[in-house]
mmCIF file of C-alpha atoms in Angstrom:
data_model
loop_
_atom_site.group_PDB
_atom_site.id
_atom_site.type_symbol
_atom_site.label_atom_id
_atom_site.label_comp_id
_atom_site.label_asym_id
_atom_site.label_seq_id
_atom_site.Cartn_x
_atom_site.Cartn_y
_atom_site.Cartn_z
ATOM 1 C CA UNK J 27 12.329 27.225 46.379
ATOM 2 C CA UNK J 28 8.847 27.896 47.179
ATOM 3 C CA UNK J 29 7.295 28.971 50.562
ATOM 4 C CA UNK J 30 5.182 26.476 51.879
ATOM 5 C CA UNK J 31 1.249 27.148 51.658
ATOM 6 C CA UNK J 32 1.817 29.729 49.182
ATOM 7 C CA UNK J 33 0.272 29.455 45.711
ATOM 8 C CA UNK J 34 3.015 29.721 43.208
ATOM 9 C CA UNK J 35 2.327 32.295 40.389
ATOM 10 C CA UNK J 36 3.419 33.105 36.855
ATOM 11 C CA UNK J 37 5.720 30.673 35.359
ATOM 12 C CA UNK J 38 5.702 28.307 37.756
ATOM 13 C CA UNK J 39 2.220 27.927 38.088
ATOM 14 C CA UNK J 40 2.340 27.547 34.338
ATOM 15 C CA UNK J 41 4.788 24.603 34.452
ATOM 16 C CA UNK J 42 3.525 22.873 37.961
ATOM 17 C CA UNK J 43 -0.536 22.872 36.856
ATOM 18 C CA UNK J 44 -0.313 22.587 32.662
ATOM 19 C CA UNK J 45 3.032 20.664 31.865
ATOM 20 C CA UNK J 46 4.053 19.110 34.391
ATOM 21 C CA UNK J 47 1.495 16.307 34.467
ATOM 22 C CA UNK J 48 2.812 15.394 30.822
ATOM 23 C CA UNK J 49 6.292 14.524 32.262
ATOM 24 C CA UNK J 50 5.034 12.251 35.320
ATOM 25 C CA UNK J 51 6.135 8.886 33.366
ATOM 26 C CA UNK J 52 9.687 10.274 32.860
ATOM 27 C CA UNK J 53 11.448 9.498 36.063
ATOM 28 C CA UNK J 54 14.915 11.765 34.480
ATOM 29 C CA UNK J 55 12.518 14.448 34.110
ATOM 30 C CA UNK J 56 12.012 15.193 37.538
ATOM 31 C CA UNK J 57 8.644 16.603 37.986
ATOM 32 C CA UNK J 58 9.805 19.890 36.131
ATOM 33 C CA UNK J 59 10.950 20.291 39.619
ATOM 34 C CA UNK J 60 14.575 21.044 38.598
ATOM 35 C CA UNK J 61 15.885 22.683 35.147
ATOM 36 C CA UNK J 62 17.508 20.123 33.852
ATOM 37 C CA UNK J 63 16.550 16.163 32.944
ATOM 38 C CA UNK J 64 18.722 13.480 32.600
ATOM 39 C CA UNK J 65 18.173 10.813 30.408
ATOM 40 C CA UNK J 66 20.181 6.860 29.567
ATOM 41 C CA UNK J 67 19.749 5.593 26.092
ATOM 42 C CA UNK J 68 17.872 1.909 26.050
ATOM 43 C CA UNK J 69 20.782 -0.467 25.923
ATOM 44 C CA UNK J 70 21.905 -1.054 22.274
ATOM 45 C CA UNK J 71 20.483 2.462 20.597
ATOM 46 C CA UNK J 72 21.490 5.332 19.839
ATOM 47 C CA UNK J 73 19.915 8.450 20.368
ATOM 48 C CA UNK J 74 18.553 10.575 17.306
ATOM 49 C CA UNK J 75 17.866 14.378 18.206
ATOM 50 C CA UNK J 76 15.539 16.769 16.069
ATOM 51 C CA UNK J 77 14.460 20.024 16.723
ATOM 52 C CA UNK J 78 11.981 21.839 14.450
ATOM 53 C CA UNK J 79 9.666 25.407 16.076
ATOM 54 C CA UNK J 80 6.291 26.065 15.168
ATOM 55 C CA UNK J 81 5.077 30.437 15.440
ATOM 56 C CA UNK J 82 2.425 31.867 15.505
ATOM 57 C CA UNK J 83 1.766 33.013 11.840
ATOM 58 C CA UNK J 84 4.135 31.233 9.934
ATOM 59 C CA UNK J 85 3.523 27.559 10.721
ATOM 60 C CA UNK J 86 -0.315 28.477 12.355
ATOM 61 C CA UNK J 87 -2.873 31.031 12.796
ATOM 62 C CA UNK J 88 -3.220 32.769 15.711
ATOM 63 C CA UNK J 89 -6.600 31.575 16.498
ATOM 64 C CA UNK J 90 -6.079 28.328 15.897
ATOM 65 C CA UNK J 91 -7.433 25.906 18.503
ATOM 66 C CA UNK J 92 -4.412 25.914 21.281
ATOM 67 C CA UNK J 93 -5.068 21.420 20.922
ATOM 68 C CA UNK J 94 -4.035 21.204 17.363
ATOM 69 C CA UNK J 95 -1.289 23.971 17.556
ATOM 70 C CA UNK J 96 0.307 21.508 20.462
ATOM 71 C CA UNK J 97 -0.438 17.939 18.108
ATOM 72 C CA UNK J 98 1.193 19.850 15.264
ATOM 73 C CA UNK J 99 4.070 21.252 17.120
ATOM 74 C CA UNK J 100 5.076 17.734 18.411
ATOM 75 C CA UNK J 101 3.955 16.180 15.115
ATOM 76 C CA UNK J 102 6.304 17.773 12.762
ATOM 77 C CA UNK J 103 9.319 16.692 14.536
ATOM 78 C CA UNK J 104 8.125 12.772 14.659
ATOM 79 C CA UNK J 105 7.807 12.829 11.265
ATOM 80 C CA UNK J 106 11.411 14.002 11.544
ATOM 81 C CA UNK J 107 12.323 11.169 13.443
ATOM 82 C CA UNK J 108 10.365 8.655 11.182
ATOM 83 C CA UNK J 109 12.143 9.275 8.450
ATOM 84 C CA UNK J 110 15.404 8.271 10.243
ATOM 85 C CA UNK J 111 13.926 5.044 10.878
ATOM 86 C CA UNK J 112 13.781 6.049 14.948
ATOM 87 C CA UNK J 113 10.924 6.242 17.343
ATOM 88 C CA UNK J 114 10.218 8.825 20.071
ATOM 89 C CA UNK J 115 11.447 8.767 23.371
ATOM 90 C CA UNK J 116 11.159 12.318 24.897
ATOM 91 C CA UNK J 117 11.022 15.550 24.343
ATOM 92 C CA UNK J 118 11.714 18.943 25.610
ATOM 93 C CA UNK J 119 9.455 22.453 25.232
ATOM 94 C CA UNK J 120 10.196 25.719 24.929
ATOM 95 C CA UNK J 121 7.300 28.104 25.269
ATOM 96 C CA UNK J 122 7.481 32.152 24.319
ATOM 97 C CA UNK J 123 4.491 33.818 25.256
ATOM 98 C CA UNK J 124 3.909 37.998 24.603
ATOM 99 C CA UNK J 125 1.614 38.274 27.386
ATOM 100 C CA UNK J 126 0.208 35.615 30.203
ATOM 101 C CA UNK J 127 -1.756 33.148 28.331
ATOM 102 C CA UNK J 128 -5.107 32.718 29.475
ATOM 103 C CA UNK J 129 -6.233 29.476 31.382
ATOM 104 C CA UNK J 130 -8.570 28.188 28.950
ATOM 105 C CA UNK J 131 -6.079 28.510 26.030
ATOM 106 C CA UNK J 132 -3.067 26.585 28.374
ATOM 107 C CA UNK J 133 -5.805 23.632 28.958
ATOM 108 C CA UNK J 134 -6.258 23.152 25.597
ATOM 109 C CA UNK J 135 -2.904 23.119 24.683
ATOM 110 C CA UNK J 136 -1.833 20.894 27.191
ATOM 111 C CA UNK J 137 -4.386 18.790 26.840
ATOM 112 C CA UNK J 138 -3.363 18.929 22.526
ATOM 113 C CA UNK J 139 0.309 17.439 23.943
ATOM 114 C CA UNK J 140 -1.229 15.068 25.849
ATOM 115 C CA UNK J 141 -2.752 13.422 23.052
ATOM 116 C CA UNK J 142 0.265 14.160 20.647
ATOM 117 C CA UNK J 143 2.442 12.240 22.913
ATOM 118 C CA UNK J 144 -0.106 9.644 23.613
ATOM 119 C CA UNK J 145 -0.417 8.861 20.024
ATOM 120 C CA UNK J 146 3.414 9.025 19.366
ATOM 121 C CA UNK J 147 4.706 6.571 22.240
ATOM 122 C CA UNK J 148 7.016 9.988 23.809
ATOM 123 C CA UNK J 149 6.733 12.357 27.070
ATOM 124 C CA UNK J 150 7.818 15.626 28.244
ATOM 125 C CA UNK J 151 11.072 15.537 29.903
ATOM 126 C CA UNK J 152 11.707 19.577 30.145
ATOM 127 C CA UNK J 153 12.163 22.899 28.640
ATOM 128 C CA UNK J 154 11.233 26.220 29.319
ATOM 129 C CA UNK J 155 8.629 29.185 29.068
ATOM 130 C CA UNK J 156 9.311 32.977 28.482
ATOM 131 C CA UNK J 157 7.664 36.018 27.820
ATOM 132 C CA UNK J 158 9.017 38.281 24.515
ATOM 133 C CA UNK J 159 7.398 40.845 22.116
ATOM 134 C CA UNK J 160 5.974 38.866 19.205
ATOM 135 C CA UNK J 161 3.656 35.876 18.365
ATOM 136 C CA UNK J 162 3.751 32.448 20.418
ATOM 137 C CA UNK J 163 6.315 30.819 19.626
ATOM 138 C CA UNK J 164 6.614 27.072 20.421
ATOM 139 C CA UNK J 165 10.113 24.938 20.377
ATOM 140 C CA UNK J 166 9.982 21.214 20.868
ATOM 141 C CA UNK J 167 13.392 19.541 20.670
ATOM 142 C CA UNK J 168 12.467 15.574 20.476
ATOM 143 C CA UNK J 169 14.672 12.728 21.057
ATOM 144 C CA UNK J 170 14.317 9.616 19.640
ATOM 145 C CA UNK J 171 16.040 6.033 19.743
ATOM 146 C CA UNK J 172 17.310 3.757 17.040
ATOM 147 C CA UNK J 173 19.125 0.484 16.925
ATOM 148 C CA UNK J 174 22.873 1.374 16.721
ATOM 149 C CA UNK J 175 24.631 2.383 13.620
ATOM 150 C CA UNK J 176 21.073 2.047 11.704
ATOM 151 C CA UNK J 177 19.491 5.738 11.219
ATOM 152 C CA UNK J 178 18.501 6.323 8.016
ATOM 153 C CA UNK J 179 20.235 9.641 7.135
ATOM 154 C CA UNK J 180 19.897 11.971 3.146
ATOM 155 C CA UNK J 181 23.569 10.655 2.598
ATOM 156 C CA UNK J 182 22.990 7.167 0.932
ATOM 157 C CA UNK J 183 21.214 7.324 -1.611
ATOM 158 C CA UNK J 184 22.595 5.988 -5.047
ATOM 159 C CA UNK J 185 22.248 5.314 -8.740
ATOM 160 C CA UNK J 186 19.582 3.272 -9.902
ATOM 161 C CA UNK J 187 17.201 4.018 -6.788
ATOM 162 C CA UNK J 188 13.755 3.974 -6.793
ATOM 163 C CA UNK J 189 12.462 7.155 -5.264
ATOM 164 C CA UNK J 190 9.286 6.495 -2.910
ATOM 165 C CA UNK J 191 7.072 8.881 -1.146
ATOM 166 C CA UNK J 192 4.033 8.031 1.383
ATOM 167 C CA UNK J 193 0.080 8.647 1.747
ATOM 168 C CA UNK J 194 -0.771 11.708 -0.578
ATOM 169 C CA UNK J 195 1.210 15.247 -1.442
ATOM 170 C CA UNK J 196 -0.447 18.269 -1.583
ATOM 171 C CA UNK J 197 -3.621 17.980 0.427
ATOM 172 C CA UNK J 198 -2.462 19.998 3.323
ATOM 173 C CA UNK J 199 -1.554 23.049 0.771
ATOM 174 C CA UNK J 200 -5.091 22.862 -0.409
ATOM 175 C CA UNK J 201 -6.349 22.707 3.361
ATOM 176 C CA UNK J 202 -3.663 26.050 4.321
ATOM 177 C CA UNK J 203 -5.429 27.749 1.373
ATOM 178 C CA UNK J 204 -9.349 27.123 2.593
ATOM 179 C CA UNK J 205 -8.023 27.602 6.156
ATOM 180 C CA UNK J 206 -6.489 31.249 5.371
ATOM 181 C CA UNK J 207 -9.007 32.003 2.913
ATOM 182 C CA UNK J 208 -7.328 32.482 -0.158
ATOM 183 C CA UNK J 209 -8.648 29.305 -2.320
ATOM 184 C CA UNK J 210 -10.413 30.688 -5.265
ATOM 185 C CA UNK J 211 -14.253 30.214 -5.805
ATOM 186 C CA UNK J 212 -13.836 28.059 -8.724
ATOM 187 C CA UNK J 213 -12.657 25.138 -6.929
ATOM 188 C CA UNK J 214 -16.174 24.641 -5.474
ATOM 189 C CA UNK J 215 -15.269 22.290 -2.345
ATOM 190 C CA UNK J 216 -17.835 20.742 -0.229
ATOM 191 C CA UNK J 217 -17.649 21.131 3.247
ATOM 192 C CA UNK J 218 -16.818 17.191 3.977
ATOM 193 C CA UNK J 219 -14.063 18.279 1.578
ATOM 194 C CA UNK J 220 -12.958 21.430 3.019
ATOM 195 C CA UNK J 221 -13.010 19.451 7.242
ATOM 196 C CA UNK J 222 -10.982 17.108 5.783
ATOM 197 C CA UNK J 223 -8.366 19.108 3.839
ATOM 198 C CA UNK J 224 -7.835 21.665 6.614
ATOM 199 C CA UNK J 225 -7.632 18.625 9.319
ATOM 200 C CA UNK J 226 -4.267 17.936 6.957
ATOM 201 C CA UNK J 227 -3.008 20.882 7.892
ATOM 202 C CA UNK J 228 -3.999 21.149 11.205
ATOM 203 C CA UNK J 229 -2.747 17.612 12.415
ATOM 204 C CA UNK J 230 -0.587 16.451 10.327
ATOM 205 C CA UNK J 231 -0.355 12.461 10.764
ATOM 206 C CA UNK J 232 3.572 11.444 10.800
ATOM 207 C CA UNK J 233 3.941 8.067 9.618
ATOM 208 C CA UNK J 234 5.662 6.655 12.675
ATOM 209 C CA UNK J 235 4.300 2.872 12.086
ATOM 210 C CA UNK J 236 6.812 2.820 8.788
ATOM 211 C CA UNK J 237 9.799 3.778 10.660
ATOM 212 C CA UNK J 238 10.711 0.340 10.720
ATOM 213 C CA UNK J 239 10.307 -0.870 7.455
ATOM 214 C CA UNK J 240 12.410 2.677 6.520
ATOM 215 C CA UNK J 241 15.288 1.638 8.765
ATOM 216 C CA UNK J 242 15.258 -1.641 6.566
ATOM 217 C CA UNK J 243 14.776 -1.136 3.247
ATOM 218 C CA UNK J 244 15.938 2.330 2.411
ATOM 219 C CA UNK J 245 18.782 4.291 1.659
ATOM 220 C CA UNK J 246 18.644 7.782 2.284
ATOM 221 C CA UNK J 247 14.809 9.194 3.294
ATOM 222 C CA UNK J 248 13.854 12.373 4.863
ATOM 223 C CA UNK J 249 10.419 14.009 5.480
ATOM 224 C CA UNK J 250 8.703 16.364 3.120
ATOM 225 C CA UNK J 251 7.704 19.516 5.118
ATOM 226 C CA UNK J 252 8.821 22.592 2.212
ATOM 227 C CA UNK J 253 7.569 20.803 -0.916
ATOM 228 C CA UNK J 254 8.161 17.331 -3.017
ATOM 229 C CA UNK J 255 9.995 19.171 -5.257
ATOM 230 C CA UNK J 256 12.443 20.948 -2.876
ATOM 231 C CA UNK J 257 12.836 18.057 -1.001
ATOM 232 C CA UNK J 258 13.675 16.252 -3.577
ATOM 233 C CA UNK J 259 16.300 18.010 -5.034
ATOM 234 C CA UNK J 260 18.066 18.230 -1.089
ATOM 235 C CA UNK J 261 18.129 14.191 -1.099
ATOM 236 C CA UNK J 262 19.678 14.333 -4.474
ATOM 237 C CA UNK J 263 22.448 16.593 -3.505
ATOM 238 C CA UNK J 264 22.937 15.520 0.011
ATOM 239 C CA UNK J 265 23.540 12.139 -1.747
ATOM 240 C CA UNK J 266 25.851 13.278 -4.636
ATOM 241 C CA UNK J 267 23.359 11.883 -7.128
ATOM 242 C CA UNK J 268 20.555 13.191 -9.928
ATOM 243 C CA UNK J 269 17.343 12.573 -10.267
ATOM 244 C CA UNK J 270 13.968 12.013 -11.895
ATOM 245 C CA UNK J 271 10.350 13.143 -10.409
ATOM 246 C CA UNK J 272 7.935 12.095 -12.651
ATOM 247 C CA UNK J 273 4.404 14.380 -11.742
ATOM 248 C CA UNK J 274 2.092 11.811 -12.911
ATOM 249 C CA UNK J 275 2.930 9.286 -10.360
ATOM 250 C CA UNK J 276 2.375 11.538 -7.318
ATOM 251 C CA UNK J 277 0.207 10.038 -5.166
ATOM 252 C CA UNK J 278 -2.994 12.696 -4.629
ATOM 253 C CA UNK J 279 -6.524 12.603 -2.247
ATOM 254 C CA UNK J 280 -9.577 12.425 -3.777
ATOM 255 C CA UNK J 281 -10.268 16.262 -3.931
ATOM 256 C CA UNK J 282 -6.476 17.177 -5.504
ATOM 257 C CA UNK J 283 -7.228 15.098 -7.869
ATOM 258 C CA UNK J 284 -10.259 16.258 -9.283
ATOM 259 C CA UNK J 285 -8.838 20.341 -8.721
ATOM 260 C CA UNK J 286 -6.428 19.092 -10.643
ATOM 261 C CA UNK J 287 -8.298 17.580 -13.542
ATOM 262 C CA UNK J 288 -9.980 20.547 -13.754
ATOM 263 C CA UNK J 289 -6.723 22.825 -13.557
ATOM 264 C CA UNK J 290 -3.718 21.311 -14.419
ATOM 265 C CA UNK J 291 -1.537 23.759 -13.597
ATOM 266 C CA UNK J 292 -2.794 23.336 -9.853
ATOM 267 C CA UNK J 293 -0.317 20.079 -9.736
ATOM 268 C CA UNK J 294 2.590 22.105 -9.626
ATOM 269 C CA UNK J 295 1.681 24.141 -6.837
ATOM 270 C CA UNK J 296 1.139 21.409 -5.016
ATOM 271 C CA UNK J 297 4.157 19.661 -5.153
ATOM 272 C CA UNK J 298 5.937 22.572 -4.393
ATOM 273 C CA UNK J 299 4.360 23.188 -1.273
ATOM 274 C CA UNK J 300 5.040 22.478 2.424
ATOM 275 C CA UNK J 301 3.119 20.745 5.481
ATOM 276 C CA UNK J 302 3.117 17.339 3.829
ATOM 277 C CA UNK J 303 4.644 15.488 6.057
ATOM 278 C CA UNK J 304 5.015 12.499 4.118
ATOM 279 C CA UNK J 305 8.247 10.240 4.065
ATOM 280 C CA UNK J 306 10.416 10.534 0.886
ATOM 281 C CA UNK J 307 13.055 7.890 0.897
ATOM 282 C CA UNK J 308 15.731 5.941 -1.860
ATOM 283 C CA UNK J 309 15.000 2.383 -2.435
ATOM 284 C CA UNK J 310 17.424 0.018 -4.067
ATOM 285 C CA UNK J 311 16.043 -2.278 -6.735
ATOM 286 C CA UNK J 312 16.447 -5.407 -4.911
ATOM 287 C CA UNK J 313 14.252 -3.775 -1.693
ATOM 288 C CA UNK J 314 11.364 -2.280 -3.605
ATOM 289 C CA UNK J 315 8.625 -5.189 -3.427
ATOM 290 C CA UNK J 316 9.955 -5.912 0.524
ATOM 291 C CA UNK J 317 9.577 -2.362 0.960
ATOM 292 C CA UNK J 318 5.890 -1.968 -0.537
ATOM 293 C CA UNK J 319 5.170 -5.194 1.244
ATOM 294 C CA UNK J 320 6.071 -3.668 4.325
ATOM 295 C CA UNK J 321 4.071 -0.659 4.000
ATOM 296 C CA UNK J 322 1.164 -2.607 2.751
ATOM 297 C CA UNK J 323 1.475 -4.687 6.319
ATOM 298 C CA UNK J 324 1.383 -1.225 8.382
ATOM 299 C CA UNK J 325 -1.534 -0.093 6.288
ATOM 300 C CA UNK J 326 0.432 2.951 4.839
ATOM 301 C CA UNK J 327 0.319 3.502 0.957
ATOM 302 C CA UNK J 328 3.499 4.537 -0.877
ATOM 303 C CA UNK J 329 4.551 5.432 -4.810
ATOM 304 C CA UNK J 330 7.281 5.177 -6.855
ATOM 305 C CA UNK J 331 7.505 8.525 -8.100
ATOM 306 C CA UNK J 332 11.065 8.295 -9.535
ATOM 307 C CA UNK J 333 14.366 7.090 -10.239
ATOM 308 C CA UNK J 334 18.096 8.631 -9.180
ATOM 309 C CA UNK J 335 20.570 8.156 -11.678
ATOM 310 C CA UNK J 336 24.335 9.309 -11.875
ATOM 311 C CA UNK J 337 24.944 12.760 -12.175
ATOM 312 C CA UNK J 338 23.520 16.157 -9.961
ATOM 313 C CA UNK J 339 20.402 18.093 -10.187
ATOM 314 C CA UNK J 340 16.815 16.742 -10.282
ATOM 315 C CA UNK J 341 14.736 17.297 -13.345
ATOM 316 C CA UNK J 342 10.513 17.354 -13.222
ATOM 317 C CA UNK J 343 8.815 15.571 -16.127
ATOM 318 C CA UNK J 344 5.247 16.886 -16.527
ATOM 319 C CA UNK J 345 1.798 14.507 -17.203
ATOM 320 C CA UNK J 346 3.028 14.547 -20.588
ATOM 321 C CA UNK J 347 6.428 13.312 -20.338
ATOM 322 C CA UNK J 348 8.274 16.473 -21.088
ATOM 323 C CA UNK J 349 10.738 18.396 -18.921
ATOM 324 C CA UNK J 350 9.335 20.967 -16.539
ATOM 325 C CA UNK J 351 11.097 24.348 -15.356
ATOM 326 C CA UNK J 352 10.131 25.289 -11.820
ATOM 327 C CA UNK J 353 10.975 28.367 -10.753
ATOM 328 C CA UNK J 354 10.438 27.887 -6.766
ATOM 329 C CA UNK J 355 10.416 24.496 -5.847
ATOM 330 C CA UNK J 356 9.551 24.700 -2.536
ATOM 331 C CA UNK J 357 9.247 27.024 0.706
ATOM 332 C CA UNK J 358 11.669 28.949 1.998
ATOM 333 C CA UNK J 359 11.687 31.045 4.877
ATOM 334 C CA UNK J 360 14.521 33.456 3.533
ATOM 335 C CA UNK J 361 12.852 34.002 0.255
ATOM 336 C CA UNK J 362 9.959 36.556 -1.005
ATOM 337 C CA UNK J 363 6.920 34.345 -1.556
#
């Protein structure tokens, strides 16, 4: 316990002045007084649990502003949750620092979370912060709710499915590559182009108003955060089925599209990519229209992209119709890039 009239200092001042604000609506959470929350599921859900850590250097740059490093952080694990057909309830934060973070950096951040959770209908409820040799490192385990017996898990996905993705693939691989400096000259972007394509990457937008209409109409989904392609192929086998990805339905912005008229080979980089964070679900035949519908109502766009058909294995038919070999369909944190 503290001493009265005493300032505290270090980790608790870290927690009492930057975090715990963002858990004052959460009544289990206690303040961040004490180091554990408790938490009672909404009668008639169940509770869907994701966790998904961000670093320094892998999944940002270091000098990335310390506000979009928090939205993305919490963002990647909604669009987790989406995909299950659940929406946010709380979530808990693990923080490793190597050295005292300064002031400035911890008000951006926490002001980054505030908007994240703001935006995403979920508050902090907990966690912890550390200090250990290395870059940031930033854990959010989120917790969601769903009506019982209803997530949407990889598992049901059959024969004669439509496969379906949301928005546009590939945008926030283009935005990673102008962000990090290694796009090539040739693909003279303007700098609308390049603000908008590294905002993809920065803040990725989970597409939490679909979660219903996901819960409804579709079979097996998942999110696509390490490539359309790998992705793909983990829905197939999670599902016991095969599949078909046909590359000239994938839904592309404005700028992929032209990079990719101009350089065709361009298309397969980008759907082998990560930080989409697009849905990817299974559709049966007799839910496809309710399920475009649907999206149309929420304002989010979708594609048929492909079909799942008896069998194992998912095979990539190029613009022209013929069948594609990929050798590295998607990221992969345990293999050489």
């Amino acid at each position: 316990m503290l001493t009265p009239n005493i300032l505290p200092s270090g980790e608790d001042a870290i927690i009492q002045e930057f975090l715990a604000p963002l858990a004052a609506a959460t009544p289990g959470a206690y303040g961040l007084r004490d180091d554990c929350a408790s938490l009672t599921p909404p009668p008639g859900m169940d509770l869907v649990l994701k966790t998904d850590p961000v670093r320094a250097g892998v999944h940002f740059f270091p000098d990335d502003e310390p506000a979009d490093i928090a939205w993305k952080a919490l963002a990647v694990n909604v669009s987790d949750l989406t995909a299950k057909g659940a929406r946010p309830l709380v979530y808990m934060l693990g923080l490793s620092f190597p050295d005292y973070p300064q002031r400035a950096w911890l008000h951006g951040f926490a002001n980054g979370l505030s908007a994240a959770q703001a935006a995403f209908g979920c508050t902090l409820t907990g966690g912890d912060t550390d200090r250990a040799p290395g870059p940031i490192s930033i854990a959010v385990t989120l917790i969601g709710t769903v009506p019982k017996g209803q997530m949407v898990t990889r598992l049901g996905a059959r024969a004669g499915d439509g496969l379906y993705v949301t928005g546009t693939i590939g945008s926030a691989a283009l935005g990673l590559a102008l962000r990090g400096g290694m796009a090539p000259a040739r693909w003279c972007v303007s700098e609308a182009e390049r603000v908008a394509l590294v905002g993809r990457y920065l803040r990725p937008e989970p597409r939490l108003a679909l979660a219903d209409a996901v819960r409804r109409f579709a079979s097996a989904a998942m999110d696509l955060s390490d490539g359309l392609v790998k992705d793909a192929e983990r829905l197939c086998r999670a599902s016991g089925v095969a599949g078909t990805l046909h590359l000239r339905d994938v839904p592309l912005g404005p700028t992929a599209q032209r990079l990719v008229a101009d350089e065709a080979s361009l298309l397969v980089r980008l759907v082998t990519a990560g930080d989409d964070y697009e849905i990817l679900c299974a559709v049966s035949t007799g839910h496809e229209a309710a399920f475009v519908a649907a999206a149309m109502e929420v304002g989010i766009p979708v594609k048929r992209v492909g079909q799942l058909h008896a069998g194992a294995g998912l095979a990539v038919v190029d613009q022209n119709g013929a069948a594609l070999s990929i050798n590295r369909a998607g990221w992969d944190h345990f293999t050489p890039v």
